[in-house]
mmCIF file of C-alpha atoms and ligand atoms in Angstrom:
data_model
loop_
_atom_site.group_PDB
_atom_site.id
_atom_site.type_symbol
_atom_site.label_atom_id
_atom_site.label_comp_id
_atom_site.label_asym_id
_atom_site.label_seq_id
_atom_site.Cartn_x
_atom_site.Cartn_y
_atom_site.Cartn_z
ATOM 1 C CA MET A 1341 -33.659 28.509 261.542
ATOM 2 C CA PRO A 1342 -35.848 30.958 259.638
ATOM 3 C CA SER A 1343 -37.372 29.037 256.806
ATOM 4 C CA PRO A 1344 -38.664 31.457 254.183
ATOM 5 C CA ALA A 1345 -40.032 28.536 252.200
ATOM 6 C CA ALA A 1346 -42.482 27.687 254.991
ATOM 7 C CA PRO A 1347 -43.317 30.537 257.354
ATOM 8 C CA SER A 1348 -45.500 28.237 259.438
ATOM 9 C CA ARG A 1349 -44.502 25.042 261.164
ATOM 10 C CA LEU A 1350 -46.040 22.319 263.259
ATOM 11 C CA THR A 1351 -43.725 20.716 265.770
ATOM 12 C CA VAL A 1352 -44.958 17.398 267.133
ATOM 13 C CA ASP A 1353 -43.375 16.413 270.433
ATOM 14 C CA LEU A 1354 -43.508 12.619 270.417
ATOM 15 C CA ASP A 1355 -42.089 12.450 273.943
ATOM 16 C CA ALA A 1356 -45.026 14.539 275.169
ATOM 17 C CA LEU A 1357 -47.359 12.170 273.289
ATOM 18 C CA ALA A 1358 -45.746 9.229 275.099
ATOM 19 C CA ALA A 1359 -46.059 11.024 278.447
ATOM 20 C CA ASN A 1360 -49.788 11.599 277.826
ATOM 21 C CA TRP A 1361 -50.135 7.935 276.856
ATOM 22 C CA ARG A 1362 -48.660 6.964 280.220
ATOM 23 C CA VAL A 1363 -51.091 9.290 282.046
ATOM 24 C CA LEU A 1364 -53.964 7.523 280.292
ATOM 25 C CA ARG A 1365 -52.471 4.110 281.053
ATOM 26 C CA ALA A 1366 -52.398 4.992 284.753
ATOM 27 C CA GLU A 1367 -55.945 6.375 284.629
ATOM 28 C CA ALA A 1368 -57.192 3.231 282.832
ATOM 29 C CA ALA A 1369 -56.126 1.124 285.826
ATOM 30 C CA GLY A 1370 -55.569 -2.047 283.824
ATOM 31 C CA ALA A 1371 -58.084 -1.516 281.026
ATOM 32 C CA GLU A 1372 -56.476 -1.454 277.587
ATOM 33 C CA VAL A 1373 -55.707 1.980 276.163
ATOM 34 C CA ALA A 1374 -56.373 2.040 272.423
ATOM 35 C CA ALA A 1375 -55.152 5.062 270.474
ATOM 36 C CA VAL A 1376 -57.534 6.956 268.213
ATOM 37 C CA VAL A 1377 -55.544 8.157 265.186
ATOM 38 C CA LYS A 1378 -58.364 9.217 262.859
ATOM 39 C CA ALA A 1379 -57.945 12.295 260.646
ATOM 40 C CA ASP A 1380 -54.251 11.467 260.224
ATOM 41 C CA GLY A 1381 -53.644 11.257 263.942
ATOM 42 C CA TYR A 1382 -55.602 14.444 264.706
ATOM 43 C CA GLY A 1383 -53.363 16.196 262.182
ATOM 44 C CA MET A 1384 -50.164 15.082 263.918
ATOM 45 C CA GLY A 1385 -49.352 12.325 261.397
ATOM 46 C CA ALA A 1386 -50.924 8.922 262.069
ATOM 47 C CA ALA A 1387 -47.793 7.026 260.962
ATOM 48 C CA GLU A 1388 -45.465 8.864 263.355
ATOM 49 C CA VAL A 1389 -47.980 8.845 266.208
ATOM 50 C CA ALA A 1390 -48.776 5.136 265.867
ATOM 51 C CA ALA A 1391 -45.100 4.155 265.555
ATOM 52 C CA ARG A 1392 -44.276 5.934 268.807
ATOM 53 C CA LEU A 1393 -47.322 4.619 270.644
ATOM 54 C CA TRP A 1394 -46.593 1.088 269.462
ATOM 55 C CA ALA A 1395 -43.121 1.469 271.007
ATOM 56 C CA GLU A 1396 -44.841 2.564 274.237
ATOM 57 C CA GLY A 1397 -47.019 -0.556 274.205
ATOM 58 C CA ALA A 1398 -50.156 0.419 272.266
ATOM 59 C CA ARG A 1399 -51.572 -2.536 270.356
ATOM 60 C CA SER A 1400 -54.985 -1.247 269.205
ATOM 61 C CA PHE A 1401 -55.686 1.759 267.013
ATOM 62 C CA PHE A 1402 -58.856 3.353 265.659
ATOM 63 C CA THR A 1403 -59.225 5.160 262.346
ATOM 64 C CA ALA A 1404 -62.434 6.651 260.943
ATOM 65 C CA ARG A 1405 -62.104 5.809 257.268
ATOM 66 C CA VAL A 1406 -61.117 2.552 255.590
ATOM 67 C CA ALA A 1407 -58.391 4.469 253.730
ATOM 68 C CA GLY A 1408 -56.922 5.635 257.027
ATOM 69 C CA GLY A 1409 -56.752 2.042 258.195
ATOM 70 C CA VAL A 1410 -55.112 0.896 254.956
ATOM 71 C CA ALA A 1411 -52.459 3.628 255.274
ATOM 72 C CA LEU A 1412 -51.872 2.828 258.936
ATOM 73 C CA ARG A 1413 -51.435 -0.897 258.234
ATOM 74 C CA ARG A 1414 -48.874 -0.064 255.561
ATOM 75 C CA SER A 1415 -46.944 2.315 257.823
ATOM 76 C CA LEU A 1416 -46.901 -0.100 260.764
ATOM 77 C CA GLY A 1417 -45.799 -2.951 258.526
ATOM 78 C CA PRO A 1418 -45.676 -6.685 259.233
ATOM 79 C CA ASP A 1419 -43.464 -6.351 262.304
ATOM 80 C CA ARG A 1420 -46.079 -4.356 264.210
ATOM 81 C CA PRO A 1421 -49.270 -6.434 263.900
ATOM 82 C CA ALA A 1422 -51.640 -4.014 265.617
ATOM 83 C CA THR A 1423 -55.393 -4.426 265.724
ATOM 84 C CA ILE A 1424 -56.708 -1.583 263.571
ATOM 85 C CA TYR A 1425 -60.384 -0.781 264.061
ATOM 86 C CA VAL A 1426 -62.239 1.209 261.396
ATOM 87 C CA LEU A 1427 -65.074 3.279 262.865
ATOM 88 C CA ASP A 1428 -66.862 3.603 259.515
ATOM 89 C CA GLY A 1429 -67.347 -0.143 259.667
ATOM 90 C CA CYS A 1430 -68.083 -2.019 256.483
ATOM 91 C CA PRO A 1431 -69.826 0.209 253.956
ATOM 92 C CA GLU A 1432 -71.041 -1.552 250.842
ATOM 93 C CA ALA A 1433 -68.164 -3.053 248.807
ATOM 94 C CA ALA A 1434 -65.569 -2.161 251.464
ATOM 95 C CA ALA A 1435 -64.982 -5.731 252.643
ATOM 96 C CA PRO A 1436 -62.157 -6.575 250.169
ATOM 97 C CA ALA A 1437 -60.138 -3.506 251.213
ATOM 98 C CA LEU A 1438 -60.735 -4.261 254.896
ATOM 99 C CA LEU A 1439 -59.665 -7.882 254.427
ATOM 100 C CA ALA A 1440 -56.624 -7.077 252.309
ATOM 101 C CA SER A 1441 -55.217 -4.880 255.078
ATOM 102 C CA GLY A 1442 -56.395 -7.026 257.966
ATOM 103 C CA LEU A 1443 -58.621 -4.258 259.340
ATOM 104 C CA THR A 1444 -61.342 -4.763 261.932
ATOM 105 C CA PRO A 1445 -64.558 -2.995 260.978
ATOM 106 C CA VAL A 1446 -66.739 -1.527 263.717
ATOM 107 C CA LEU A 1447 -70.109 -2.613 262.312
ATOM 108 C CA ASN A 1448 -72.678 0.128 262.736
ATOM 109 C CA SER A 1449 -75.934 -1.163 261.261
ATOM 110 C CA LEU A 1450 -77.778 -4.323 260.292
ATOM 111 C CA GLU A 1451 -76.890 -3.538 256.690
ATOM 112 C CA GLN A 1452 -73.160 -3.440 257.482
ATOM 113 C CA ILE A 1453 -73.498 -6.644 259.470
ATOM 114 C CA ALA A 1454 -75.034 -8.299 256.406
ATOM 115 C CA HIS A 1455 -72.137 -7.096 254.215
ATOM 116 C CA TRP A 1456 -69.521 -8.428 256.627
ATOM 117 C CA ARG A 1457 -71.362 -11.693 257.170
ATOM 118 C CA ALA A 1458 -71.436 -12.230 253.419
ATOM 119 C CA ASP A 1459 -67.914 -11.045 252.542
ATOM 120 C CA GLY A 1460 -65.887 -10.909 255.759
ATOM 121 C CA LEU A 1461 -64.748 -14.568 255.670
ATOM 122 C CA GLY A 1462 -65.407 -14.892 259.389
ATOM 123 C CA ARG A 1463 -62.643 -12.429 260.196
ATOM 124 C CA PRO A 1464 -62.833 -10.421 263.473
ATOM 125 C CA CYS A 1465 -65.211 -7.497 263.721
ATOM 126 C CA ALA A 1466 -66.510 -5.074 266.330
ATOM 127 C CA LEU A 1467 -70.030 -3.868 266.989
ATOM 128 C CA HIS A 1468 -71.105 -0.295 267.683
ATOM 129 C CA ILE A 1469 -74.211 0.003 269.873
ATOM 130 C CA ASP A 1470 -75.947 3.360 270.135
ATOM 131 C CA THR A 1471 -76.731 4.212 273.752
ATOM 132 C CA GLY A 1472 -78.019 7.739 273.328
ATOM 133 C CA MET A 1473 -75.935 9.725 270.888
ATOM 134 C CA ASN A 1474 -78.075 8.756 267.901
ATOM 135 C CA ARG A 1475 -75.189 8.802 265.513
ATOM 136 C CA LEU A 1476 -73.627 5.509 264.423
ATOM 137 C CA GLY A 1477 -74.513 2.119 265.833
ATOM 138 C CA LEU A 1478 -77.240 -0.481 266.280
ATOM 139 C CA SER A 1479 -80.161 0.569 268.427
ATOM 140 C CA MET A 1480 -80.566 -1.276 271.703
ATOM 141 C CA ALA A 1481 -83.607 -3.108 270.321
ATOM 142 C CA GLU A 1482 -81.616 -4.243 267.272
ATOM 143 C CA THR A 1483 -78.807 -5.345 269.583
ATOM 144 C CA ARG A 1484 -81.145 -7.446 271.735
ATOM 145 C CA ALA A 1485 -82.536 -9.138 268.645
ATOM 146 C CA LEU A 1486 -79.180 -9.598 266.921
ATOM 147 C CA ASP A 1487 -78.428 -12.959 265.351
ATOM 148 C CA ARG A 1488 -74.701 -13.381 265.930
ATOM 149 C CA GLN A 1489 -74.338 -16.365 263.651
ATOM 150 C CA GLY A 1490 -71.229 -16.032 261.499
ATOM 151 C CA LEU A 1491 -69.901 -12.975 263.328
ATOM 152 C CA ASN A 1492 -66.487 -13.186 264.949
ATOM 153 C CA LEU A 1493 -67.046 -10.380 267.466
ATOM 154 C CA ILE A 1494 -63.976 -9.212 269.368
ATOM 155 C CA LEU A 1495 -65.297 -5.893 270.744
ATOM 156 C CA VAL A 1496 -68.602 -4.209 271.511
ATOM 157 C CA MET A 1497 -68.486 -0.458 271.902
ATOM 158 C CA SER A 1498 -70.524 2.686 272.303
ATOM 159 C CA HIS A 1499 -69.691 6.399 272.356
ATOM 160 C CA LEU A 1500 -70.472 9.174 274.836
ATOM 161 C CA ALA A 1501 -72.334 12.238 273.630
ATOM 162 C CA CYS A 1502 -71.468 14.606 276.489
ATOM 163 C CA GLY A 1503 -68.122 13.419 277.823
ATOM 164 C CA PRO A 1504 -66.550 16.832 278.398
ATOM 165 C CA ASP A 1505 -69.391 17.767 280.767
ATOM 166 C CA PRO A 1506 -69.387 15.258 283.654
ATOM 167 C CA SER A 1507 -72.493 16.871 285.181
ATOM 168 C CA GLN A 1508 -74.597 15.828 282.157
ATOM 169 C CA PRO A 1509 -76.912 13.016 283.319
ATOM 170 C CA LEU A 1510 -76.743 11.429 279.858
ATOM 171 C CA ASN A 1511 -73.197 10.201 280.649
ATOM 172 C CA ARG A 1512 -74.339 7.945 283.473
ATOM 173 C CA ARG A 1513 -77.425 6.858 281.544
ATOM 174 C CA GLN A 1514 -75.212 5.817 278.626
ATOM 175 C CA ALA A 1515 -72.880 3.906 280.965
ATOM 176 C CA GLU A 1516 -75.862 2.053 282.449
ATOM 177 C CA ARG A 1517 -77.343 1.265 279.063
ATOM 178 C CA PHE A 1518 -73.977 0.103 277.787
ATOM 179 C CA ALA A 1519 -73.466 -2.129 280.833
ATOM 180 C CA GLU A 1520 -76.833 -3.721 280.064
ATOM 181 C CA MET A 1521 -75.958 -4.182 276.380
ATOM 182 C CA ARG A 1522 -72.488 -5.586 276.944
ATOM 183 C CA ALA A 1523 -74.003 -8.165 279.314
ATOM 184 C CA LEU A 1524 -75.588 -9.704 276.201
ATOM 185 C CA PHE A 1525 -72.031 -10.451 275.015
ATOM 186 C CA PRO A 1526 -70.322 -11.663 278.201
ATOM 187 C CA GLU A 1527 -67.319 -13.189 276.424
ATOM 188 C CA VAL A 1528 -66.647 -10.157 274.205
ATOM 189 C CA ARG A 1529 -64.534 -7.193 275.326
ATOM 190 C CA ALA A 1530 -66.285 -3.856 275.764
ATOM 191 C CA SER A 1531 -65.357 -0.185 275.315
ATOM 192 C CA LEU A 1532 -67.284 3.022 276.015
ATOM 193 C CA ALA A 1533 -64.899 5.845 276.890
ATOM 194 C CA ASN A 1534 -63.179 8.406 274.688
ATOM 195 C CA SER A 1535 -60.708 10.810 276.337
ATOM 196 C CA SER A 1536 -63.247 12.449 278.580
ATOM 197 C CA GLY A 1537 -64.820 9.129 279.570
ATOM 198 C CA ALA A 1538 -61.372 7.723 280.348
ATOM 199 C CA PHE A 1539 -61.161 10.207 283.223
ATOM 200 C CA MET A 1540 -64.656 9.459 284.588
ATOM 201 C CA GLY A 1541 -63.754 6.534 286.783
ATOM 202 C CA PRO A 1542 -64.407 2.788 286.906
ATOM 203 C CA ASP A 1543 -68.015 2.792 285.637
ATOM 204 C CA PHE A 1544 -66.839 4.119 282.298
ATOM 205 C CA ARG A 1545 -63.682 2.028 281.799
ATOM 206 C CA PHE A 1546 -64.930 -1.414 280.813
ATOM 207 C CA ASP A 1547 -62.141 -3.411 279.071
ATOM 208 C CA MET A 1548 -60.758 -0.710 276.797
ATOM 209 C CA VAL A 1549 -60.698 3.087 276.639
ATOM 210 C CA ARG A 1550 -60.315 4.937 273.333
ATOM 211 C CA PRO A 1551 -58.691 8.320 273.862
ATOM 212 C CA GLY A 1552 -57.895 10.651 271.014
ATOM 213 C CA ILE A 1553 -57.595 14.298 271.972
ATOM 214 C CA SER A 1554 -56.018 13.755 275.389
ATOM 215 C CA LEU A 1555 -53.140 11.832 273.812
ATOM 216 C CA TYR A 1556 -52.504 14.999 271.826
ATOM 217 C CA GLY A 1557 -52.677 17.292 274.863
ATOM 218 C CA GLY A 1558 -56.333 18.323 274.951
ATOM 219 C CA GLY A 1559 -57.979 18.211 278.367
ATOM 220 C CA PRO A 1560 -60.863 15.783 278.961
ATOM 221 C CA GLN A 1561 -63.163 18.683 279.800
ATOM 222 C CA ASP A 1562 -62.188 20.997 276.929
ATOM 223 C CA ARG A 1563 -59.841 22.975 279.135
ATOM 224 C CA PRO A 1564 -56.160 22.520 279.899
ATOM 225 C CA ASP A 1565 -55.432 19.631 282.244
ATOM 226 C CA PRO A 1566 -52.173 19.944 284.172
ATOM 227 C CA ARG A 1567 -51.568 16.200 283.824
ATOM 228 C CA LEU A 1568 -51.340 16.436 280.034
ATOM 229 C CA LYS A 1569 -48.525 17.943 277.990
ATOM 230 C CA ALA A 1570 -48.741 19.956 274.786
ATOM 231 C CA VAL A 1571 -47.893 17.729 271.830
ATOM 232 C CA ALA A 1572 -48.486 20.195 268.979
ATOM 233 C CA THR A 1573 -46.722 23.526 268.673
ATOM 234 C CA PHE A 1574 -48.043 25.584 265.785
ATOM 235 C CA GLU A 1575 -45.918 28.593 264.945
ATOM 236 C CA ALA A 1576 -45.678 31.278 262.313
ATOM 237 C CA GLN A 1577 -42.853 33.542 261.337
ATOM 238 C CA ILE A 1578 -42.970 37.330 261.434
ATOM 239 C CA LEU A 1579 -42.633 38.603 257.870
ATOM 240 C CA GLN A 1580 -42.861 42.332 258.570
ATOM 241 C CA VAL A 1581 -43.386 44.676 261.496
ATOM 242 C CA ARG A 1582 -45.086 48.003 260.966
ATOM 243 C CA ASP A 1583 -46.125 51.029 262.965
ATOM 244 C CA VAL A 1584 -49.760 51.915 262.592
ATOM 245 C CA ALA A 1585 -50.661 55.519 263.314
ATOM 246 C CA ALA A 1586 -53.658 56.461 265.436
ATOM 247 C CA GLY A 1587 -56.799 56.404 263.336
ATOM 248 C CA GLU A 1588 -55.398 53.946 260.764
ATOM 249 C CA SER A 1589 -56.988 50.544 260.271
ATOM 250 C CA VAL A 1590 -55.466 47.089 259.751
ATOM 251 C CA GLY A 1591 -56.568 44.378 257.373
ATOM 252 C CA TYR A 1592 -59.651 43.455 255.351
ATOM 253 C CA GLY A 1593 -62.770 45.412 256.052
ATOM 254 C CA ALA A 1594 -60.760 47.972 258.038
ATOM 255 C CA ARG A 1595 -62.316 46.412 261.099
ATOM 256 C CA PHE A 1596 -59.398 46.953 263.460
ATOM 257 C CA VAL A 1597 -58.778 50.637 264.080
ATOM 258 C CA ALA A 1598 -55.744 51.813 266.061
ATOM 259 C CA GLU A 1599 -57.070 54.227 268.660
ATOM 260 C CA GLU A 1600 -53.509 55.120 269.521
ATOM 261 C CA PRO A 1601 -50.260 54.273 267.724
ATOM 262 C CA ARG A 1602 -49.804 50.481 267.523
ATOM 263 C CA ARG A 1603 -47.038 48.167 266.392
ATOM 264 C CA VAL A 1604 -48.270 45.271 264.319
ATOM 265 C CA ALA A 1605 -46.434 42.097 263.327
ATOM 266 C CA VAL A 1606 -47.547 40.471 260.091
ATOM 267 C CA VAL A 1607 -47.043 36.694 260.293
ATOM 268 C CA GLY A 1608 -47.075 34.026 257.578
ATOM 269 C CA VAL A 1609 -50.120 32.037 258.547
ATOM 270 C CA GLY A 1610 -53.784 32.431 257.673
ATOM 271 C CA TYR A 1611 -57.048 30.620 257.427
ATOM 272 C CA ALA A 1612 -55.681 28.462 254.598
ATOM 273 C CA ASP A 1613 -53.323 27.063 257.238
ATOM 274 C CA GLY A 1614 -56.080 26.448 259.745
ATOM 275 C CA VAL A 1615 -56.149 29.627 261.794
ATOM 276 C CA LEU A 1616 -59.909 30.025 261.740
ATOM 277 C CA ARG A 1617 -61.371 33.402 260.813
ATOM 278 C CA SER A 1618 -63.248 33.192 264.094
ATOM 279 C CA ALA A 1619 -59.869 33.538 265.861
ATOM 280 C CA TRP A 1620 -60.397 37.321 265.617
ATOM 281 C CA PRO A 1621 -61.526 38.978 267.779
ATOM 282 C CA GLY A 1622 -60.728 36.960 270.865
ATOM 283 C CA GLY A 1623 -57.617 35.047 269.918
ATOM 284 C CA GLY A 1624 -53.948 35.848 269.706
ATOM 285 C CA ALA A 1625 -50.461 34.416 269.576
ATOM 286 C CA TRP A 1626 -47.872 33.946 272.291
ATOM 287 C CA PHE A 1627 -44.667 35.887 271.819
ATOM 288 C CA GLU A 1628 -41.973 36.841 274.300
ATOM 289 C CA GLY A 1629 -43.869 35.943 277.434
ATOM 290 C CA ASP A 1630 -47.371 37.153 276.559
ATOM 291 C CA VAL A 1631 -50.377 36.264 274.462
ATOM 292 C CA ARG A 1632 -50.685 39.168 272.018
ATOM 293 C CA PRO A 1633 -54.053 39.694 270.355
ATOM 294 C CA PHE A 1634 -54.738 39.422 266.658
ATOM 295 C CA ALA A 1635 -55.206 42.884 265.193
ATOM 296 C CA GLY A 1636 -57.912 42.645 262.577
ATOM 297 C CA ARG A 1637 -59.355 39.924 260.420
ATOM 298 C CA LEU A 1638 -57.380 36.870 259.438
ATOM 299 C CA SER A 1639 -56.416 36.653 255.765
ATOM 300 C CA MET A 1640 -55.897 33.504 253.736
ATOM 301 C CA ASP A 1641 -52.123 33.566 254.141
ATOM 302 C CA LEU A 1642 -51.471 36.208 256.784
ATOM 303 C CA ALA A 1643 -52.377 37.240 260.291
ATOM 304 C CA THR A 1644 -51.662 40.527 262.047
ATOM 305 C CA ILE A 1645 -50.710 40.607 265.702
ATOM 306 C CA ASP A 1646 -50.572 43.580 268.046
ATOM 307 C CA VAL A 1647 -47.014 43.629 269.436
ATOM 308 C CA THR A 1648 -47.100 47.196 270.709
ATOM 309 C CA GLY A 1649 -44.327 47.738 273.270
ATOM 310 C CA CYS A 1650 -42.468 44.574 272.323
ATOM 311 C CA ASP A 1651 -39.119 45.497 270.801
ATOM 312 C CA ALA A 1652 -38.204 41.874 270.186
ATOM 313 C CA ALA A 1653 -40.744 41.561 267.358
ATOM 314 C CA ARG A 1654 -38.868 41.574 264.083
ATOM 315 C CA PRO A 1655 -38.886 39.618 260.826
ATOM 316 C CA GLY A 1656 -37.675 36.055 261.196
ATOM 317 C CA ARG A 1657 -38.914 35.558 264.768
ATOM 318 C CA TRP A 1658 -41.631 32.965 265.399
ATOM 319 C CA VAL A 1659 -44.897 33.445 267.263
ATOM 320 C CA GLU A 1660 -46.829 30.546 268.811
ATOM 321 C CA LEU A 1661 -50.456 30.069 267.765
ATOM 322 C CA PHE A 1662 -50.738 27.241 270.253
ATOM 323 C CA GLY A 1663 -48.333 24.962 272.081
ATOM 324 C CA PRO A 1664 -46.768 24.724 275.536
ATOM 325 C CA ASN A 1665 -47.193 28.464 276.153
ATOM 326 C CA LEU A 1666 -50.729 28.754 274.813
ATOM 327 C CA MET A 1667 -52.536 25.484 275.408
ATOM 328 C CA ILE A 1668 -54.797 24.192 272.627
ATOM 329 C CA ASP A 1669 -57.916 24.302 274.804
ATOM 330 C CA ASP A 1670 -57.329 27.977 275.641
ATOM 331 C CA ALA A 1671 -56.598 28.863 272.025
ATOM 332 C CA ALA A 1672 -59.656 26.878 270.955
ATOM 333 C CA SER A 1673 -62.013 28.702 273.293
ATOM 334 C CA ALA A 1674 -60.590 32.049 272.120
ATOM 335 C CA TRP A 1675 -61.286 30.930 268.535
ATOM 336 C CA GLY A 1676 -64.776 29.745 269.428
ATOM 337 C CA THR A 1677 -64.137 26.063 268.792
ATOM 338 C CA LEU A 1678 -62.623 22.867 270.230
ATOM 339 C CA ALA A 1679 -59.041 21.657 270.452
ATOM 340 C CA LEU A 1680 -59.999 18.830 268.076
ATOM 341 C CA GLU A 1681 -60.845 21.307 265.332
ATOM 342 C CA LEU A 1682 -57.673 23.332 265.895
ATOM 343 C CA LEU A 1683 -55.470 20.293 265.444
ATOM 344 C CA THR A 1684 -57.276 18.731 262.519
ATOM 345 C CA ARG A 1685 -57.422 21.996 260.550
ATOM 346 C CA ILE A 1686 -53.667 22.605 260.379
ATOM 347 C CA GLY A 1687 -53.005 22.857 256.661
ATOM 348 C CA PRO A 1688 -50.416 21.131 254.495
ATOM 349 C CA ARG A 1689 -48.300 24.282 254.034
ATOM 350 C CA ALA A 1690 -46.979 24.110 257.596
ATOM 351 C CA GLU A 1691 -43.641 22.349 257.760
ATOM 352 C CA ARG A 1692 -43.814 19.240 259.970
ATOM 353 C CA ILE A 1693 -41.084 18.697 262.543
ATOM 354 C CA TYR A 1694 -40.955 15.677 264.869
ATOM 355 C CA LEU A 1695 -39.193 15.843 268.222
ATOM 356 C CA SER A 1696 -38.126 12.693 269.989
ATOM 357 C CA ARG A 1697 -35.442 11.771 272.450
HETATM 358 C C1 PLP B 1122 -63.186 10.359 267.876
HETATM 359 C C2 PLP B 1122 -63.654 9.199 268.653
HETATM 360 C C3 PLP B 1122 -63.002 8.831 269.848
HETATM 361 C C4 PLP B 1122 -61.911 9.667 270.469
HETATM 362 O O1 PLP B 1122 -62.499 10.854 270.976
HETATM 363 P P1 PLP B 1122 -61.693 11.939 271.812
HETATM 364 O O2 PLP B 1122 -62.736 12.836 272.358
HETATM 365 O O3 PLP B 1122 -60.780 12.631 270.851
HETATM 366 O O4 PLP B 1122 -60.923 11.220 272.860
HETATM 367 C C5 PLP B 1122 -63.401 7.661 270.460
HETATM 368 N N1 PLP B 1122 -64.424 6.917 269.955
HETATM 369 C C6 PLP B 1122 -65.095 7.267 268.846
HETATM 370 C C7 PLP B 1122 -66.212 6.425 268.352
HETATM 371 C C8 PLP B 1122 -64.744 8.423 268.163
HETATM 372 O O5 PLP B 1122 -65.430 8.785 267.068
#
C-alpha cells in the first residue's frame, strides 16, 4: 500500500535471517554461533532479531555499548536468559549497570579488569586479547602476565583485522597468535571469528564464532554469497516522474546533464535516510527488472533515478535501494562503502516492516 506518510520503508525478512543463521550453524561445525546485534542489530532492530534467533537456538549475543546490552536484556526478558556480551567491556563506573542487567563485559584493558575485579562481584566476564588489529584488547605480553585472581572468565576472544580478504597473511598470523594465547586459559572457551572468519575453516572456529553481517545477508568477503539470503529490503516510493529535455540538468549543482531526453523518477529517500551522497555516481535502484542509475546528486530527502524507457514508473510505485534484487554488497560497492555501513545508516524515517512465517 502506498504510504504517503513514509515514502521509504525497511522490510526485515526474519525467515531469511533464520536461514542465514542455519548456514552459519552448518559452517561452524559444532562451534557455538553467537549473534552480533550491535548498532541495534545492524539497523534491523536488535529486539526483533534476537527474539527470532533465540527461537532458532541462539543463546549468546554481543552488543557494543552497555546501553545496547541493557535494552537487549529488557527485550529478551526473564524467560530468555541469554548470555549478553558487551564489547565495550567495563568502562569506569559501568559495573552497576552491567550487573543490574546481568551483562557479561568483554574486558579490554588492565584498567577495565581492575574495575570489574573491584565492582563485578565475581560475576562472569570475558577477555579481549589483541592479536594484531591494535584496537581493543590486552596485548599478548599483558595477557601472559595477567593475574587472574578474582576473575570469573567464561570466554577469551580476539578479532580479525582482515577477514574479508582470505589472502591476507595477517589472518593466519592472528589465528596462530590466538591459539597460543588461548592455551594460557585451557579451561575457558575461546572465540576469534566474525562473519568472514566463520567461513575460513577449522583453524578459525575455536569454540564460538561471532557473525554479524552474514546473519543480515552480507557476504563474508564483501561480495554477495549465494548461500546467504537478503534480510533487509530498503525501498522508496516514486513521488513524481518528469521528462527532462536534452541539455537540461537534474538536481543540486546541475551535475547531471541529460545529453538526450531522459525520464527521471523522483523518490522519497535521501541522505537523511542513509542513502549516502557517495551513491552518485555509481549507484542506482532496482525497478522493474533492472538497476537504474541515480541521475544527479542525492538530496537530503530525495533521490532522482533515470527510468528512461520504463513506462511502469509512476507515482506510488516503489524502487529498491537494496534487497533481494540488488544485494547489499553490490549496492555498497557502488556507493563506495561496505554492507555494514549501508545497513547501520538507515534512518528513523523509514517505516519498519517485519516479515515472518
Ligand atoms: C562487529 C564485530 C563482530 C561481527 O563482525 P561482522 O564482520 O559483522 O561479522 C564480531 N566481533 C567483534 C569484536 C566485532 O566488533
